Short mmCIF file of C-alpha atoms and ligand atoms in Angstrom, two decimals:
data_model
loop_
_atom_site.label_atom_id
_atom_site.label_comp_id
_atom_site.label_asym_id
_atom_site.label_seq_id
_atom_site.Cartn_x
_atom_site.Cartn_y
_atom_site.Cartn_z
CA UNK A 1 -14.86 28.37 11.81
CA UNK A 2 -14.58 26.00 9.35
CA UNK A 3 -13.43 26.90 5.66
CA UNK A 4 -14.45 23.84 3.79
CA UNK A 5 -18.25 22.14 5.35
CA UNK A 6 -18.47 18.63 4.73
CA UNK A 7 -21.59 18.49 6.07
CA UNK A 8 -24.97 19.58 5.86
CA UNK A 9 -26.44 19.63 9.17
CA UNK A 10 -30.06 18.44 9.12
CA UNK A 11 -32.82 20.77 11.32
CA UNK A 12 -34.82 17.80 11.87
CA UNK A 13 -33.19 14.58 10.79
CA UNK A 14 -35.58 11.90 10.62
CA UNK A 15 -32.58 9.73 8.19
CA UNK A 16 -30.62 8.92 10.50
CA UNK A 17 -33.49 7.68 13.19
CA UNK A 18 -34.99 5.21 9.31
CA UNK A 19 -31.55 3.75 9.56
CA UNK A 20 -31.11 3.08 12.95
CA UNK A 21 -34.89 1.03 12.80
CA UNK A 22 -35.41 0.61 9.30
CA UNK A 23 -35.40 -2.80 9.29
CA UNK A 24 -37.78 -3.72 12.31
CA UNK A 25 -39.82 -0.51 10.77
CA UNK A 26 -39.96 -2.70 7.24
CA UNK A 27 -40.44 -5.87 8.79
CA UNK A 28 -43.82 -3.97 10.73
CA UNK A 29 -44.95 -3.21 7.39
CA UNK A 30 -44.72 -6.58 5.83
CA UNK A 31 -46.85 -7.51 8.57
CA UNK A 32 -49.52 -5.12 7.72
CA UNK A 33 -49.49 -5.94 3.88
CA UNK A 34 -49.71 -9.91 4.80
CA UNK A 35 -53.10 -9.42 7.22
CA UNK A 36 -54.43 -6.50 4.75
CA UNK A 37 -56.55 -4.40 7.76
CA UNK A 38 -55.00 -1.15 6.53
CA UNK A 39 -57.32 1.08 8.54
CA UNK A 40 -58.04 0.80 12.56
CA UNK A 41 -56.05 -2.29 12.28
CA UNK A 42 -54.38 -4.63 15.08
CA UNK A 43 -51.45 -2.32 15.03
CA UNK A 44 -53.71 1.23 16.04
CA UNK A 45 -55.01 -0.86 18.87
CA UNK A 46 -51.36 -1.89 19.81
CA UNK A 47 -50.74 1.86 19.80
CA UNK A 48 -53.77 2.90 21.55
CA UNK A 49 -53.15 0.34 24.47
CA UNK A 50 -48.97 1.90 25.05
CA UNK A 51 -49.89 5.16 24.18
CA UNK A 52 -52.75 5.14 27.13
CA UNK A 53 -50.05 3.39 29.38
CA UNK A 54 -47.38 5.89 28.54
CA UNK A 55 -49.99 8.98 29.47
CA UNK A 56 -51.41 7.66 32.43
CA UNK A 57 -54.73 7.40 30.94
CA UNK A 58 -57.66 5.31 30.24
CA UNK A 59 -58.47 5.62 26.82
CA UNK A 60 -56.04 6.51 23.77
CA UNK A 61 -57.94 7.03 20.47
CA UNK A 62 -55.84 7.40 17.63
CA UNK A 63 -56.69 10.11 14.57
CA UNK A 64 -56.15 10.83 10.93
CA UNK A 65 -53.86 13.78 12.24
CA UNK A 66 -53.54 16.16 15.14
CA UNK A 67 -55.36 18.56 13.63
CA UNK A 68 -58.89 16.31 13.58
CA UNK A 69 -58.00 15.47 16.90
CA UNK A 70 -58.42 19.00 18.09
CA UNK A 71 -61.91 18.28 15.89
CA UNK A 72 -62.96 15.70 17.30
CA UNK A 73 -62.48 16.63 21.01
CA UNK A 74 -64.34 20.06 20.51
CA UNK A 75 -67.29 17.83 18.61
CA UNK A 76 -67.61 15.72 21.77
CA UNK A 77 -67.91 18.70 23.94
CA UNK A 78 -70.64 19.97 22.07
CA UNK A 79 -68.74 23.29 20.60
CA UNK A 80 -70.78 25.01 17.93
CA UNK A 81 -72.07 27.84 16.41
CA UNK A 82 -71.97 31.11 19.10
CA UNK A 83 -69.88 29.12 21.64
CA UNK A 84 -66.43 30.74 22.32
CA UNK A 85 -62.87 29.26 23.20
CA UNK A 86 -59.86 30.11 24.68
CA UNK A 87 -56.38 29.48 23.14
CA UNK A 88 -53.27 31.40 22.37
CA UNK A 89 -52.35 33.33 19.43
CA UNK A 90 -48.90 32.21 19.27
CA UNK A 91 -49.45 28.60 17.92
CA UNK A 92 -49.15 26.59 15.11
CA UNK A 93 -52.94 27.69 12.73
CA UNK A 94 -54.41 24.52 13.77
CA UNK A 95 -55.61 25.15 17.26
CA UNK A 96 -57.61 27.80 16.01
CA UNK A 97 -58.74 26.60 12.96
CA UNK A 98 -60.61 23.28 14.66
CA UNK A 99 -62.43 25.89 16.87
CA UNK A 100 -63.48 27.88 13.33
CA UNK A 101 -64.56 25.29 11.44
CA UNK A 102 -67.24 24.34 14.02
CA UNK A 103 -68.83 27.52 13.78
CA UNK A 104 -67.04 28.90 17.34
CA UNK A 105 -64.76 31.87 18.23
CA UNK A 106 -61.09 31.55 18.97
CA UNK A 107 -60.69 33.49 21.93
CA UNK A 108 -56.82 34.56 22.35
CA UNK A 109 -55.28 35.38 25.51
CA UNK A 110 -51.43 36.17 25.66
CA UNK A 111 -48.78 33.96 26.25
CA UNK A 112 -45.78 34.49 29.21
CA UNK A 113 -42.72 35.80 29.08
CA UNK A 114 -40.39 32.94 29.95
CA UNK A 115 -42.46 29.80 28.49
CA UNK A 116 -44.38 31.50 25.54
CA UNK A 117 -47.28 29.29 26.42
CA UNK A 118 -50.84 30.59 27.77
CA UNK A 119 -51.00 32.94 30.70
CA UNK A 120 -53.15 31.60 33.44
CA UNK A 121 -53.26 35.74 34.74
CA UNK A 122 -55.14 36.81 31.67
CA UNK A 123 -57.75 33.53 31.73
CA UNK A 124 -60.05 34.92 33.79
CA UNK A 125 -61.01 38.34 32.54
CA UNK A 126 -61.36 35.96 28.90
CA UNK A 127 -64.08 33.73 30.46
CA UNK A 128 -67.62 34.84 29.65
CA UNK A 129 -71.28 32.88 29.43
CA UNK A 130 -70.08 31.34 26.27
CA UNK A 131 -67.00 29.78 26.88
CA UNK A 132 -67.62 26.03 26.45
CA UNK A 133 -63.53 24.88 26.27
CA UNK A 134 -60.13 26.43 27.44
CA UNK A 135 -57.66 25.19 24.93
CA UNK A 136 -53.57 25.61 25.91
CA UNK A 137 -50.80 24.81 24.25
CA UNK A 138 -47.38 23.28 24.75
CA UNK A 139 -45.48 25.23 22.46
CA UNK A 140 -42.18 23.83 21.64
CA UNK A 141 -41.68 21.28 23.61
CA UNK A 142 -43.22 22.08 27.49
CA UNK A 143 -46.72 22.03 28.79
CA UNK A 144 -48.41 25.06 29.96
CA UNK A 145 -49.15 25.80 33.11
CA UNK A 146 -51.73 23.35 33.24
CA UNK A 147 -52.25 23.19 37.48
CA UNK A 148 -53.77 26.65 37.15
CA UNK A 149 -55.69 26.91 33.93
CA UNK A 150 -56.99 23.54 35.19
CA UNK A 151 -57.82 25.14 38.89
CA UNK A 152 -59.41 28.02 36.86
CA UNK A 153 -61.16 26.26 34.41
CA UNK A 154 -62.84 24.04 37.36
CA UNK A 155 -64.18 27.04 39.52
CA UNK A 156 -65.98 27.79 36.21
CA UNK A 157 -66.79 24.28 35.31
CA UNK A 158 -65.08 24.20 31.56
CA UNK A 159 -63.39 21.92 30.22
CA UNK A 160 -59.59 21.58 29.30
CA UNK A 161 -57.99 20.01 25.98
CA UNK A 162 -54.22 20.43 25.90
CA UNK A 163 -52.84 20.60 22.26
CA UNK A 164 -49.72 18.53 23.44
CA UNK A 165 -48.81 18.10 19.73
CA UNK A 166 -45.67 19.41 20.48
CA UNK A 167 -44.94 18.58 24.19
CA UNK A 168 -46.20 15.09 23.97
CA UNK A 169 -44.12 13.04 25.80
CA UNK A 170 -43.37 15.88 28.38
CA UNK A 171 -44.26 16.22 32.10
CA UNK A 172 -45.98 18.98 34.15
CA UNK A 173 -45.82 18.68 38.02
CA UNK A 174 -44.33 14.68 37.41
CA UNK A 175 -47.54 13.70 34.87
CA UNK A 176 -47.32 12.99 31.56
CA UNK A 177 -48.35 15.45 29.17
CA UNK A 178 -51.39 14.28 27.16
CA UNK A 179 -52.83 13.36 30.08
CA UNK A 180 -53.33 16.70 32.23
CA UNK A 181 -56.69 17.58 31.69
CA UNK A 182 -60.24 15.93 30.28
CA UNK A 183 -58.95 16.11 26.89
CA UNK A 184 -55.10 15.64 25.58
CA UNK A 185 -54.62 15.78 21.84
CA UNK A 186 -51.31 15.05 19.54
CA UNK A 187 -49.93 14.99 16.30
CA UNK A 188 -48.24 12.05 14.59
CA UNK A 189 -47.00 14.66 11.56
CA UNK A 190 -43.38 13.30 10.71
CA UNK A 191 -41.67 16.21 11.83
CA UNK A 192 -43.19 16.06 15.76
CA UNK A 193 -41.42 14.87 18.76
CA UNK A 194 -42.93 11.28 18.26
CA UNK A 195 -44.15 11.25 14.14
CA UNK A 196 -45.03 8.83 12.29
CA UNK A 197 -44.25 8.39 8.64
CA UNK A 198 -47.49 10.48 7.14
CA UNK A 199 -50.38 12.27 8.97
CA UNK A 200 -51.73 11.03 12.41
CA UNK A 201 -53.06 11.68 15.96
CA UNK A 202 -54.56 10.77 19.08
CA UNK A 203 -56.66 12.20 22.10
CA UNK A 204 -56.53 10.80 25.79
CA UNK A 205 -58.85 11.01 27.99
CA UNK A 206 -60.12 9.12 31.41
CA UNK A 207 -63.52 10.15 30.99
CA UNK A 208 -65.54 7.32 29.27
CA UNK A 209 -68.47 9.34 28.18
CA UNK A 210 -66.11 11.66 26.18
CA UNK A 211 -64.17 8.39 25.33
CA UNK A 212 -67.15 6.96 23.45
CA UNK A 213 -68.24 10.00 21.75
CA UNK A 214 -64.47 10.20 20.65
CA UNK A 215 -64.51 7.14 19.39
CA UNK A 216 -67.67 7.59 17.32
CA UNK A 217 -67.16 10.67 15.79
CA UNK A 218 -63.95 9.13 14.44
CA UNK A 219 -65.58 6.93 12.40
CA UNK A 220 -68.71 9.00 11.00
CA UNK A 221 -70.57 9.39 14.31
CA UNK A 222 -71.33 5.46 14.07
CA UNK A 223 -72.15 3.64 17.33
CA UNK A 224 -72.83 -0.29 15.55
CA UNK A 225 -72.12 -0.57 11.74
CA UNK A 226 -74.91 1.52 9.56
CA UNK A 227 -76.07 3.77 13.22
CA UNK A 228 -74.90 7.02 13.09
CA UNK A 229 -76.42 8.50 16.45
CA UNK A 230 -74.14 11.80 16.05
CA UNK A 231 -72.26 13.70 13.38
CA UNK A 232 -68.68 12.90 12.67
CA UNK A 233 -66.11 12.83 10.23
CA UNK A 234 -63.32 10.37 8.96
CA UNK A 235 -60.87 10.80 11.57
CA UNK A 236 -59.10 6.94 11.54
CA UNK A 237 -55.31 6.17 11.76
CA UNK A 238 -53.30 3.66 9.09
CA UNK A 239 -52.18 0.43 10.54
CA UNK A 240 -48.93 1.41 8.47
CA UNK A 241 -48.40 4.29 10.61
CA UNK A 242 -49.04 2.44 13.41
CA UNK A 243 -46.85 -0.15 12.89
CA UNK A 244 -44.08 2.68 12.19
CA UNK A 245 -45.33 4.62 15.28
CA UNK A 246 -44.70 1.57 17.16
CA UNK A 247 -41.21 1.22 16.37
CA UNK A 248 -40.61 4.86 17.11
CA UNK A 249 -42.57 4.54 20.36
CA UNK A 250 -39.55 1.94 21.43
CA UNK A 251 -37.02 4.57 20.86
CA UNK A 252 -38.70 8.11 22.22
CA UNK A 253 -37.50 7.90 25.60
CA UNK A 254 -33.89 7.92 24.39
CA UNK A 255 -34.54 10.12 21.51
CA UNK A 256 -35.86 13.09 24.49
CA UNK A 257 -32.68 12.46 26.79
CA UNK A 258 -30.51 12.89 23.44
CA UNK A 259 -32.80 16.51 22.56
CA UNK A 260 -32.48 17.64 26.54
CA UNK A 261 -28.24 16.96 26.02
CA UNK A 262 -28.40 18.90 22.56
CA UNK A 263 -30.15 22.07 24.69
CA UNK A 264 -28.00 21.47 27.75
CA UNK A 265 -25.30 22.13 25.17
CA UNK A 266 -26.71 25.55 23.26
CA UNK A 267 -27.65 26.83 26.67
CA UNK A 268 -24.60 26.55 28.24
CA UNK A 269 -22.63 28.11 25.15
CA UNK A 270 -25.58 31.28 25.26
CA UNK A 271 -24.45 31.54 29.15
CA UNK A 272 -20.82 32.66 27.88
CA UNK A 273 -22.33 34.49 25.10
CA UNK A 274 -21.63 38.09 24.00
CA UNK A 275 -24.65 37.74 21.61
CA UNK A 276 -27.61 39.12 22.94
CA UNK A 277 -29.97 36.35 22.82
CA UNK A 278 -32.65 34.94 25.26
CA UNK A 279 -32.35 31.65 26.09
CA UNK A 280 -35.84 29.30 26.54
CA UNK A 281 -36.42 28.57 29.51
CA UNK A 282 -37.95 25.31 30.59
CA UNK A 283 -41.37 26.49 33.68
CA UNK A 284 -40.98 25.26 37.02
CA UNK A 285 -42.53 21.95 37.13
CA UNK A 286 -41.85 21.37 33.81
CA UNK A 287 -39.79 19.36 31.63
CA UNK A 288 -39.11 19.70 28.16
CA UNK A 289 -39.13 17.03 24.89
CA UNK A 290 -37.66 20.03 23.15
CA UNK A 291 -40.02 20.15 19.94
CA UNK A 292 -38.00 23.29 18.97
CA UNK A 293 -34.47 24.87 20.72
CA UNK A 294 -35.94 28.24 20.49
CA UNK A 295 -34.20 31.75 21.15
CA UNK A 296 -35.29 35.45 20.97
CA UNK A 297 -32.81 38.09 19.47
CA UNK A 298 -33.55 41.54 18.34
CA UNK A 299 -31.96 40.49 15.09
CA UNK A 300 -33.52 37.83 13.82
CA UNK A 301 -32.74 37.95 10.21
CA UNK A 302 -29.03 39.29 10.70
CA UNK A 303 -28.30 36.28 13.15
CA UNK A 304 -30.09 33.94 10.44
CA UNK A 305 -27.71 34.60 8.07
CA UNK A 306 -24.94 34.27 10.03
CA UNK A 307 -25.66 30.91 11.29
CA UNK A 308 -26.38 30.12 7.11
CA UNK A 309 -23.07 31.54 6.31
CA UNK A 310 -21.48 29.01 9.06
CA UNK A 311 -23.74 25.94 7.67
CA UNK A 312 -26.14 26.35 10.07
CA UNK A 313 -29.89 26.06 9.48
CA UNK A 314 -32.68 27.99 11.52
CA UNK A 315 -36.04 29.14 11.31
CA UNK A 316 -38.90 31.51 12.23
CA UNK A 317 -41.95 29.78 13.55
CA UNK A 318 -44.95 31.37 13.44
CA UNK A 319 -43.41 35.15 12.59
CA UNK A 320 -47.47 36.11 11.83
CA UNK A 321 -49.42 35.21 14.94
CA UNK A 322 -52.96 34.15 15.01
CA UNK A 323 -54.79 36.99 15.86
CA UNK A 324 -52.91 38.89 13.16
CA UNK A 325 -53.77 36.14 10.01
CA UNK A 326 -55.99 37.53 7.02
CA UNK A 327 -58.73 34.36 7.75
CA UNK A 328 -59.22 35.67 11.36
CA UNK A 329 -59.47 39.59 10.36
CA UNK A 330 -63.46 38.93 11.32
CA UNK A 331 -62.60 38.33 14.65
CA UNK A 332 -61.83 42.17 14.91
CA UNK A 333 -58.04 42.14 16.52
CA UNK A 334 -54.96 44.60 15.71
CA UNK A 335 -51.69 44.70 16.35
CA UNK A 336 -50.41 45.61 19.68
CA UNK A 337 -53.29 43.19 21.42
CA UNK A 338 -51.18 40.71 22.69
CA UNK A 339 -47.70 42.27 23.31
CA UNK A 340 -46.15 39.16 24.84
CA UNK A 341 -46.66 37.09 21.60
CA UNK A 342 -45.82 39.72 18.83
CA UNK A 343 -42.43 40.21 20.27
CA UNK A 344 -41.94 36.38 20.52
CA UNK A 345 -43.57 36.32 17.08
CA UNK A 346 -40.61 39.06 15.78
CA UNK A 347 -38.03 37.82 17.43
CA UNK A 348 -37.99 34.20 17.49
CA UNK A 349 -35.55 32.09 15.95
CA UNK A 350 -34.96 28.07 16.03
CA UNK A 351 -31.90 26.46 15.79
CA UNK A 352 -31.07 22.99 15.07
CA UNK A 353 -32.61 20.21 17.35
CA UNK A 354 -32.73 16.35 16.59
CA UNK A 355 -31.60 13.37 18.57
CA UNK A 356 -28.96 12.57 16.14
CA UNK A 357 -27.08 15.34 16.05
CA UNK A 358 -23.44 14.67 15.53
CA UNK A 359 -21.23 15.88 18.55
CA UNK A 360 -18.71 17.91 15.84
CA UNK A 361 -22.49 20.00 14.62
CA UNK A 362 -23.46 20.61 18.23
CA UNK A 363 -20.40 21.94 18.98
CA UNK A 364 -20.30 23.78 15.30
CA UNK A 365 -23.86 25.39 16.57
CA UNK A 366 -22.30 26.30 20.11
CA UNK A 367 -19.30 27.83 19.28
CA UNK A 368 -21.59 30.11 16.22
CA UNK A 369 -23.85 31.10 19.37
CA UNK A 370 -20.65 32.08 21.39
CA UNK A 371 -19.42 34.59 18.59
C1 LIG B 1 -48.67 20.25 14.43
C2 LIG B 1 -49.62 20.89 15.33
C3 LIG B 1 -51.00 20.66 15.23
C4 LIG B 1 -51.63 19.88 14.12
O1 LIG B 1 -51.16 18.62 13.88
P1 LIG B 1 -51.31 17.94 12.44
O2 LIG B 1 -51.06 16.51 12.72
O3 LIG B 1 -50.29 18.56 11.56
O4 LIG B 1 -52.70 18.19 11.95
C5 LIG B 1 -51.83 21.26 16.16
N1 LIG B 1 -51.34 22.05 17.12
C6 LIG B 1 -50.03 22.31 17.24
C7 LIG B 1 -49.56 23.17 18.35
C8 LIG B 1 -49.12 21.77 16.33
O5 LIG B 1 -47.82 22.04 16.46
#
């Protein structure tokens, strides 16, 4: 162990990514200030157009954030007052919150052992009449298992949005996450797999009904300028964070092979631990953009500090679940409901994970685990 740290190892280091682009990032901008179409500009439809590419989709429609995206896609399905839907309680407050605000009931069923997303065993027995959406998450970094909540969701005719807005980027049986079921829905938020440099988002779909209803709703339900058929909100994206997102789109692909070789690393160092720590595991099918290098230890807050004491930073995600918040008390669930995420929720810890991780801090992390 080191007496003397020179170094402060970033958690998510989105420095040393500026400095390696800054200047085609600044030269983006200049661009935007010199043709002055701030919002929905040329650069969101240069985004839209890759981003559809990347996923395998039709349409991309950028968003104001990931969190209107969730919005937005439940407003084009129709979700309302007295309609129900299915998520997970161990996500970020979002997922449930879009499904609130419109007047609906989160649903939660528990999440698996190994990947901590959704478990397509309990979906069933959580369908009733009322159920207009199924809503799973990618937590951390790797799609649920979206082959059988989609094969489920089917025989009862619902539809599926994947919050990808932290496995964008991902794959699930060799497609691109985003992409996986009618409606895919990410975040731009700075500290995401793929952020921009403020607050953003986008939904994919192939569907061109859902596309255009999307679309509308994203700018105030308007269909022609001054003809607002339906009811929307202000959802648009910034041509500055387009033009950013652009630059960072050029660089994701490397950026996930350097976050894979960072958890290649702390994996192999838990597999000659003594410490007794559960590794994440990445589902069959699956891979992983690594959002989060997550592990689960008894100890949470004694293997915290220790990692502090040794310069290391972690943290507790979600240590409250959803089902357990004060704004969802109404909903009428208690503790010891969903076993699987309450002992993810305790135990959970998350080390370091960026792409530019020096190979001395990896190793610094590694040989901390090993102890
Ligand atoms: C970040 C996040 C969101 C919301 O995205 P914002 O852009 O911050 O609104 C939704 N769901 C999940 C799982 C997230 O991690």
């Amino acid at each position: 162990m080191p007496t003397f740290l020179c170094f402060t190892m970033e958690f998510i280091d989105l420095k040393s990514q500026q400095a390696l682009i800054k200047d085609k990032i600044d030269a983006r901008i200049q661009t935007v200030l010199a043709h002055g179409r701030y919002v929905l500009g040329p650069e969101v439809q240069e985004v839209e157009e890759v981003l559809a590419g990347r996923t395998g989709v039709k349409h991309c429609i950028t968003t104001s954030s990931g969190t209107d995206s969730l919005l937005i896609a439940l407003m084009a399905l129709g979700v309302g007052h007295g309609d129900e839907v299915i998520t997970v309680p161990y996500t970020w407050i979002s997922t449930a919150e879009a499904i609130a605000l419109l007047g609906a009931k989160p649903v939660f069923v528990d999440i698996c052992e190994d990947t901590w997303n959704m478990n397509p065993g309990l979906l069933e027995s959580a369908i009733t009449k009322k159920t207009k959406a199924i809503m799973p998450v990618g937590i951390y970094g790797q799609p649920a298992d979206m082959t059988s909540i989609n094969r489920i969701a089917n025989e009862h005719g619902i539809p599926v949005i994947e919050d990808a807005a932290q496995c964008y980027g991902a794959y699930h049986e060799g497609k691109p996450s985003g992409g996986l079921s009618e409606i895919g829905s990410t975040s731009f938020f700075p500290s995401k797999p793929l952020g921009c440099y403020g607050d953003g988002g986008a939904l994919f779909t192939d569907d061109d009904e859902l596309a255009e209803k999307m679309t509308q709703i994203r700018v105030h339900g308007q269909s022609a300028k001054h003809h607002h058929p339906v009811l929307g909100i202000n959802g648009r994206f910034d041509s500055i964070q387009a033009a950013i997102l652009l630059e960072k789109i050029a660089i994701f692909d490397e950026e996930i092979e350097q976050r894979n070789k960072v958890a290649q690393s702390y994996t192999k160092a838990l597999e000659s631990s003594s410490l007794k720590v559960q590794a994440p595991k990445v589902g069959a099918g699956n891979t992983s953009v690594w959002a989060q290098y997550t592990i689960l230890s008894e100890t949470p807050e004694e293997l915290q500090g220790n990692l502090k004491a040794q310069g290391i930073p972690s943290v507790s995600y979600y240590s409250v679940p959803l089902h357990l918040q004060p704004v969802f008390t109404g909903l009428g669930y208690k503790n010891g409901d969903f076993p699987v995420t309450e002992k993810v929720s305790a135990q959970c810890l998350s080390l370091p994970m960026n792409p530019y991780l020096k190979k001395e801090e990896i190793e610094t992390v590694a040989e901390a685990l090993m102890n």
